[in-house]
Structures are given as C-alpha cells and as structure tokens.
Coordinates of C-alpha atoms in Angstrom, one line a residue:
M548 CA -95.9 131.6 209.5
A549 CA -91.9 132.3 209.9
V550 CA -89.4 131.7 207.5
D551 CA -86.7 129.4 208.8
I552 CA -83.7 130.8 206.7
F553 CA -81.4 127.5 208.3
T554 CA -84.2 125.2 206.5
P555 CA -83.3 124.7 202.7
R556 CA -86.3 126.2 200.9
T557 CA -87.0 127.1 196.4
M558 CA -89.2 129.7 195.3
I559 CA -91.2 128.7 192.4
R560 CA -93.1 131.2 190.4
A561 CA -96.0 132.6 191.9
L562 CA -99.2 131.6 191.3
N563 CA -101.3 134.8 190.5
Q564 CA -105.2 133.9 190.8
E565 CA -106.5 137.1 190.0
N566 CA -109.6 137.3 187.7
V567 CA -109.1 138.6 184.3
A568 CA -111.3 141.5 183.3
N569 CA -114.4 139.5 181.4
T570 CA -115.4 141.6 178.2
F571 CA -117.8 139.1 176.7
L572 CA -120.9 141.5 176.4
L573 CA -118.5 144.1 175.0
D574 CA -116.6 141.8 172.5
L575 CA -120.0 140.1 171.1
L576 CA -122.2 143.2 170.9
F577 CA -120.5 146.4 171.5
T578 CA -118.3 145.7 168.5
N579 CA -118.0 149.3 166.9
V580 CA -115.5 152.2 168.9
E581 CA -116.5 155.6 168.9
V582 CA -113.8 157.6 170.1
S583 CA -114.8 161.7 170.7
D584 CA -112.8 164.9 171.6
T585 CA -115.8 166.4 173.6
K586 CA -117.1 165.7 177.5
Y587 CA -120.0 164.4 175.3
V588 CA -121.1 161.8 172.7
D589 CA -124.2 162.7 170.9
I590 CA -126.5 159.5 169.7
D591 CA -128.7 159.5 166.5
I592 CA -131.8 157.2 167.4
V593 CA -133.5 156.4 163.5
K594 CA -136.7 154.2 163.9
G595 CA -137.9 152.5 161.0
D596 CA -139.7 154.0 158.2
E597 CA -141.7 151.2 157.5
R598 CA -144.9 153.0 155.3
L599 CA -146.0 152.1 152.1
A600 CA -145.7 154.1 149.2
P601 CA -149.4 155.5 148.2
F602 CA -151.1 154.9 145.3
V603 CA -152.2 158.3 143.2
A604 CA -153.4 158.4 139.6
P605 CA -150.8 158.5 136.9
I606 CA -152.6 161.5 135.6
V607 CA -152.1 163.9 139.1
E608 CA -149.3 164.6 140.7
G609 CA -147.2 162.3 143.6
E610 CA -148.3 162.7 147.0
L611 CA -145.7 164.5 149.4
V612 CA -144.3 162.0 151.9
E613 CA -143.5 163.8 155.1
D614 CA -139.4 162.9 156.2
Q615 CA -139.4 160.8 159.8
G616 CA -136.6 162.6 160.8
Y617 CA -134.5 161.0 164.0
K618 CA -134.1 162.1 167.3
T619 CA -130.7 162.9 168.6
N620 CA -130.0 162.6 172.1
T621 CA -126.5 163.7 174.2
Y622 CA -124.9 161.8 177.0
E623 CA -121.7 162.3 179.1
P624 CA -120.2 159.2 179.2
P625 CA -119.1 158.3 183.4
Y626 CA -115.6 159.5 184.3
I627 CA -113.1 156.7 185.5
K628 CA -110.2 157.6 187.4
P629 CA -108.6 154.4 189.7
K630 CA -105.1 156.0 191.3
F631 CA -102.3 154.3 192.6
M632 CA -99.7 155.2 195.6
T633 CA -96.4 153.2 196.2
S634 CA -94.4 154.7 198.8
A635 CA -90.3 154.5 198.7
A636 CA -90.9 152.4 202.1
Q637 CA -92.8 149.7 199.9
L638 CA -90.4 149.7 197.6
L639 CA -87.2 148.9 199.6
N640 CA -89.0 146.8 202.2
E641 CA -91.9 144.4 199.9
R642 CA -90.4 142.1 197.5
N643 CA -92.7 141.2 194.5
P644 CA -94.6 137.8 194.5
G645 CA -92.3 134.7 193.1
T646 CA -89.5 136.7 193.5
S647 CA -86.8 135.3 196.4
I648 CA -87.0 136.7 199.8
Y649 CA -83.1 136.9 199.6
G650 CA -82.9 139.5 197.2
G651 CA -81.8 139.4 193.6
E652 CA -84.0 142.3 192.8
S653 CA -82.5 146.0 193.1
P654 CA -85.6 148.4 194.3
A655 CA -85.5 150.1 191.1
Q656 CA -86.3 146.8 189.4
R657 CA -88.9 146.4 191.6
A658 CA -90.4 149.9 191.1
A659 CA -90.7 149.1 187.6
L660 CA -92.4 146.3 187.9
K661 CA -94.5 147.4 190.7
L662 CA -95.4 150.1 187.8
T663 CA -96.4 147.9 184.9
K664 CA -98.6 145.9 187.3
E665 CA -100.6 149.3 188.8
I666 CA -101.3 149.6 185.2
Q667 CA -102.1 146.3 184.2
D668 CA -105.1 146.7 187.6
G669 CA -106.1 149.6 186.6
E670 CA -107.1 149.0 182.7
K671 CA -109.0 145.9 183.9
M672 CA -110.5 147.3 186.9
I673 CA -111.8 150.1 184.2
R674 CA -112.7 147.1 181.4
R675 CA -115.0 145.5 184.3
R676 CA -116.7 149.1 185.0
E677 CA -117.3 149.0 181.0
E678 CA -118.1 145.3 181.1
W679 CA -120.8 146.0 184.1
M680 CA -122.0 149.2 182.3
A681 CA -122.7 147.2 178.6
A682 CA -124.9 144.3 181.2
Q683 CA -126.4 147.0 182.9
A684 CA -127.7 148.8 179.4
I685 CA -128.9 145.1 177.7
T686 CA -130.6 144.4 180.8
T687 CA -132.6 147.3 182.4
G688 CA -132.2 150.1 179.4
T689 CA -130.2 152.2 181.9
I690 CA -126.7 153.1 183.3
T691 CA -127.2 154.2 187.0
V692 CA -124.0 156.4 187.5
S693 CA -123.3 156.7 191.4
G694 CA -120.1 157.7 192.9
K695 CA -117.8 160.3 194.2
G696 CA -119.5 164.0 193.2
V697 CA -121.9 162.3 190.7
E698 CA -125.4 160.8 190.9
R699 CA -127.2 160.5 187.7
V700 CA -129.0 157.9 185.2
I701 CA -128.3 157.6 181.7
D702 CA -131.4 156.0 180.0
F703 CA -131.8 155.0 176.4
G704 CA -135.1 155.0 176.2
M705 CA -136.0 151.1 176.1
A706 CA -139.7 150.6 175.6
A707 CA -141.7 149.6 178.2
S708 CA -143.0 146.2 175.7
H709 CA -139.5 145.1 175.7
K710 CA -138.8 144.8 179.2
V711 CA -140.5 141.7 179.9
T712 CA -141.8 140.1 184.0
L713 CA -142.8 136.8 183.7
S714 CA -145.4 135.5 186.6
G715 CA -147.8 132.7 187.8
T716 CA -148.1 130.0 185.1
D717 CA -145.4 131.9 182.5
L718 CA -142.4 131.3 184.8
W719 CA -139.9 129.2 183.3
S720 CA -139.6 127.1 186.1
D721 CA -143.6 125.9 185.6
T722 CA -142.4 122.9 183.2
T723 CA -146.2 122.1 182.9
N724 CA -147.7 125.8 181.5
S725 CA -144.9 127.9 180.1
D726 CA -144.0 128.0 176.6
P727 CA -140.3 129.1 176.2
I728 CA -140.2 128.7 172.5
S729 CA -143.0 130.7 172.2
D730 CA -141.9 133.7 174.5
I731 CA -138.8 133.8 172.4
K732 CA -140.7 133.9 169.6
E733 CA -142.9 136.5 170.7
W734 CA -139.5 138.6 172.0
G735 CA -137.9 138.2 168.4
R736 CA -140.6 139.5 166.8
L737 CA -140.6 142.5 168.9
V738 CA -136.9 143.0 168.0
S739 CA -137.7 142.7 164.2
D740 CA -140.4 145.0 164.4
D741 CA -139.0 147.9 166.7
G742 CA -135.5 147.4 166.3
D743 CA -135.3 146.6 162.6
A744 CA -133.0 143.5 163.4
N745 CA -133.0 140.0 163.3
A746 CA -132.3 138.3 167.4
D747 CA -130.0 135.8 166.9
V748 CA -128.5 135.2 170.5
I749 CA -130.0 134.4 173.9
I750 CA -127.7 135.5 176.5
G751 CA -128.9 134.2 180.0
G752 CA -127.5 133.8 183.7
A753 CA -127.4 130.4 184.9
G754 CA -130.9 129.8 186.6
A755 CA -132.6 130.9 183.0
I756 CA -130.4 128.7 181.2
D757 CA -130.7 126.1 182.8
A758 CA -134.7 126.3 183.2
L759 CA -134.6 127.3 179.5
L760 CA -132.4 124.2 178.3
G761 CA -134.2 121.6 180.7
H762 CA -137.7 122.7 179.5
P763 CA -139.4 119.7 178.0
K764 CA -140.7 122.2 175.1
V765 CA -137.2 123.2 174.7
K766 CA -135.3 120.0 174.6
E767 CA -136.6 119.1 171.1
A768 CA -135.4 122.1 169.7
L769 CA -131.9 122.6 170.6
D770 CA -129.2 122.1 168.1
T771 CA -125.4 121.3 169.7
R772 CA -124.4 120.0 166.2
R773 CA -122.1 123.4 165.9
I774 CA -120.1 122.2 169.1
D775 CA -120.4 118.2 168.0
L776 CA -118.8 119.1 165.3
G777 CA -115.9 121.3 166.6
L778 CA -117.0 124.0 164.4
I779 CA -116.9 125.9 168.5
D780 CA -114.8 124.9 170.6
P781 CA -116.5 125.9 174.6
K782 CA -112.8 125.9 176.0
Q783 CA -111.5 129.0 173.9
L784 CA -114.7 131.3 175.2
A785 CA -114.6 133.8 177.8
K786 CA -114.6 132.8 181.5
G787 CA -117.7 132.1 182.6
V788 CA -119.2 131.6 179.1
I789 CA -120.5 128.5 178.5
Y790 CA -121.9 128.0 175.0
H791 CA -125.0 125.7 174.7
G792 CA -125.9 125.3 171.3
T793 CA -128.3 127.1 169.1
I794 CA -132.7 126.7 169.2
K795 CA -133.7 126.1 165.6
D796 CA -137.7 126.1 165.5
T797 CA -140.1 127.8 163.3
G798 CA -139.4 131.2 163.2
V799 CA -136.1 130.8 165.7
N800 CA -133.1 130.4 164.9
M801 CA -130.9 132.0 168.1
D802 CA -127.4 130.6 169.9
V803 CA -127.8 130.3 173.4
Y804 CA -124.9 131.5 175.8
E805 CA -125.1 131.2 179.7
Y806 CA -123.2 133.7 181.1
N807 CA -121.5 133.8 184.5
G808 CA -119.2 137.0 184.5
S809 CA -118.7 138.8 187.7
Y810 CA -117.4 141.4 189.4
K811 CA -116.8 142.5 193.0
D812 CA -119.2 145.1 194.1
E813 CA -118.5 148.0 196.5
S814 CA -118.6 146.0 199.7
G815 CA -116.3 143.2 198.4
T816 CA -120.0 141.0 197.6
R817 CA -119.9 139.3 194.4
Q818 CA -122.2 139.9 191.8
R819 CA -123.1 138.6 188.2
Y820 CA -123.5 140.8 185.3
I821 CA -126.7 138.9 184.5
A822 CA -128.8 137.8 186.9
D823 CA -129.2 134.3 187.6
G824 CA -133.3 134.3 186.5
R825 CA -132.6 136.8 183.8
I826 CA -132.2 136.7 179.4
V827 CA -131.3 139.3 177.1
V828 CA -132.8 138.6 173.3
T829 CA -131.0 141.0 171.0
S830 CA -128.9 140.7 167.9
T831 CA -125.3 140.4 167.1
T832 CA -125.7 142.7 163.9
A833 CA -127.3 145.6 165.8
D834 CA -125.7 149.0 166.1
F835 CA -124.2 149.3 169.7
R836 CA -120.7 151.2 170.2
R837 CA -118.1 151.7 173.1
N838 CA -118.3 155.3 173.0
Y839 CA -115.1 157.1 174.8
A840 CA -115.8 161.0 175.7
A841 CA -112.2 163.0 175.8
I842 CA -110.1 163.0 178.3
Q843 CA -110.2 165.7 180.8
D844 CA -106.2 166.4 181.6
L845 CA -104.2 168.8 180.0
D846 CA -101.2 166.4 179.7
A847 CA -103.1 163.9 177.7
G848 CA -102.4 166.0 175.1
L849 CA -105.9 167.1 174.3
V850 CA -105.9 163.8 172.3
A851 CA -109.4 161.3 172.2
M852 CA -108.2 157.7 173.6
P853 CA -110.0 155.1 175.8
I854 CA -107.9 155.2 178.0
F855 CA -105.1 157.7 179.4
V856 CA -101.9 156.5 181.9
K857 CA -99.9 158.6 183.6
S858 CA -97.4 158.9 186.8
W859 CA -95.8 161.1 188.8
E860 CA -93.3 161.4 192.0
E861 CA -94.4 163.0 195.2
K862 CA -92.0 164.4 197.3
D863 CA -93.1 164.2 201.0
P864 CA -93.8 161.5 201.6
S865 CA -91.9 160.1 198.4
G866 CA -93.4 157.3 196.7
R867 CA -95.3 157.1 192.5
V868 CA -98.4 157.6 192.3
V869 CA -100.1 156.0 188.9
L870 CA -103.2 157.4 187.7
L871 CA -105.4 155.9 185.0
Q872 CA -108.4 158.1 183.0
S873 CA -111.2 157.3 180.9
A874 CA -114.6 158.4 180.1
P875 CA -116.5 155.1 178.3
L876 CA -120.4 154.5 177.5
P877 CA -121.5 151.4 176.1
A878 CA -124.7 152.5 174.4
P879 CA -127.3 150.1 172.4
H880 CA -127.7 152.7 169.6
Q881 CA -130.6 150.4 168.7
I882 CA -132.2 150.3 171.8
D883 CA -135.5 148.6 170.7
A884 CA -133.1 145.7 169.3
I885 CA -133.4 144.3 172.7
V886 CA -135.7 142.1 175.2
T887 CA -134.9 141.6 178.8
A888 CA -137.0 139.1 180.5
A889 CA -137.0 138.1 184.2
V890 CA -138.3 134.4 183.3
L891 CA -138.2 132.9 187.2

C-alpha cells in the first residue's frame, strides 16, 4: 500500500514477531559447559561397576579384581558459520523497523543497529541448531550432520534396548490394553540399571503427552500440587513448554513436560524438536554436557569460546559482512541414562 504523505500518520514502535531461540533441552539437561582449544573433543564413557566383592578365606591372599577401565570416544563437533551481508545501498535506502519514514536516523546509526540485529539473529540461529542437536541426541542417540562440504553421523552408542517403538495394543492410543505407567516404570529401571541415574523427567511431544495424561490408568497417578501451590508457574517456562505435574506411583516419580518448541528446516517447513508421538525418559542429574571445540579462525586469537563474531568491510561492492562461528556438540556422556520411545 502506498503511503499518502498528506495524511497525518503516527509511527508506533515496531512489533517484533521474531521467534526467540528456544533452549529448553539445553537448559534442562545439558547444564555443564566445556570449551576446548582443539577441533576434537574426547568423551570418556565409564560403565557402572556393580560387581560384588569376592569371598575368600581369611588365611588366603585377597582375590585380584580386574580393572573395568573406560572407553574414550573422540568426536569432531560440527562447525557452524552463519554470515550476513549489508550493502551500502541498503543502509542509505532502507530504514530500520519502527523508525520514522521521514528520517530521524543517520546512515551511520542505521549501520550500527543493523550490525547489532545481525549478530543477534546469528546467535539465535546457532542456539536453535544446538537445541536441534540436543533433541536429536536424546531421541535417536545420534546426530546427523549434513551441509555444505560435510556429511557424517555422530553416534553416541545408545543401547538398542533404550530405543523403543511400541506397536499394536501397546500403543498408548489403545486406552483399554496399553499401560503407560508400566512402560514408564520399565524405562525408568533401564535408566537406573544401565545409565547409573534415577529417571526423574518425562519430555514428550503434544500427541504423546495428551495420550499419557488422558489415559485412565495415568489420571490417578498425576500430582499437580506443585502447580496448584504456585511452586511452579507455567508462565515462567520457556516458550512452547508446558509443565503438567508429576506422575507418582510405586517406582515412578517423574515430572512431565510437553515440549512444542519448533524450528524451520531448510525448506521453510516448521518442525518440532520432539516429534508428536515420542517421549523421552531421562535424568536431569545425568552427565550431559555442551561441548565446544576450537574456533578455526586466526582472528579469534586461538582462544576457545562458544561463539566468535567478526565483521569487516567489503570494498567492491561496498558493504559490511558479519560472520559468526561456533563448533558446538551437546553430548550425553551417560547415554544410557536415556530411553526414547515412539508411543503412538
């Protein structure tokens, strides 16, 4: 629509409809941050040693116990490089959102605001990619890295028994024959036995959580007192996250979160971080880390950091470039402290 300059107009503050970078999984599970000054990160996988001490007669020498040792896996974190280019013509001819169409902002001011906006946008893109990697790690045990000049799969070695696909009358949509409480108990035991951790959280897509909470065998076990007493305020949770209460039953004491966080893939299609019919049973005390490898740029000064930002001017055509670089790897060091299940 053309602007009629003879009609009085008021410019109100721009409505920013951009989605923030949701980092629910990173903040809930991957709370430890490790930064490396090499392009690789090493992860020591230590399996729990649950052997009993051997019996011997008091007058014979002690029995030698063999060292179980550990396994070191070496991974190369994926490299991320979002780049933005602003031409001189854009700075001269395009105003920033919310500013007067009649001026009031110099090209230098527009350039400074544009630079800040591009850095913020780049950081949000990197955080979304990290959240996507975290979601892939806990729902599949792997991260598929596919992009310009790179095609590989990072495999954390999740046991096959921890990747569950229900079928037939076991599907939670069958409210007569299925038993979600029994399933959750079994998966919690797997986390305890194999992952050496206590399962205390259930994270699921909308469909899976609806089926869980609507199931007649679950309704009586759901405790919502922490919400009712104001100990947890759903408004304070991240966008797309709903806390539904705690499932309490014999052998089960787990918080239930519905996670509807989403992103847009390369084709522009909206996708959920956690698929609609999937849940994850895991522990918030397990050893999950955000690993960052070295920034492979001499301008970074060979200093390790999660995100490195640099900017420079192009001479012809004239413009400014902003480049962000990061090498993140959300890694579940206790991979068997996760059970991922397709329940619908």
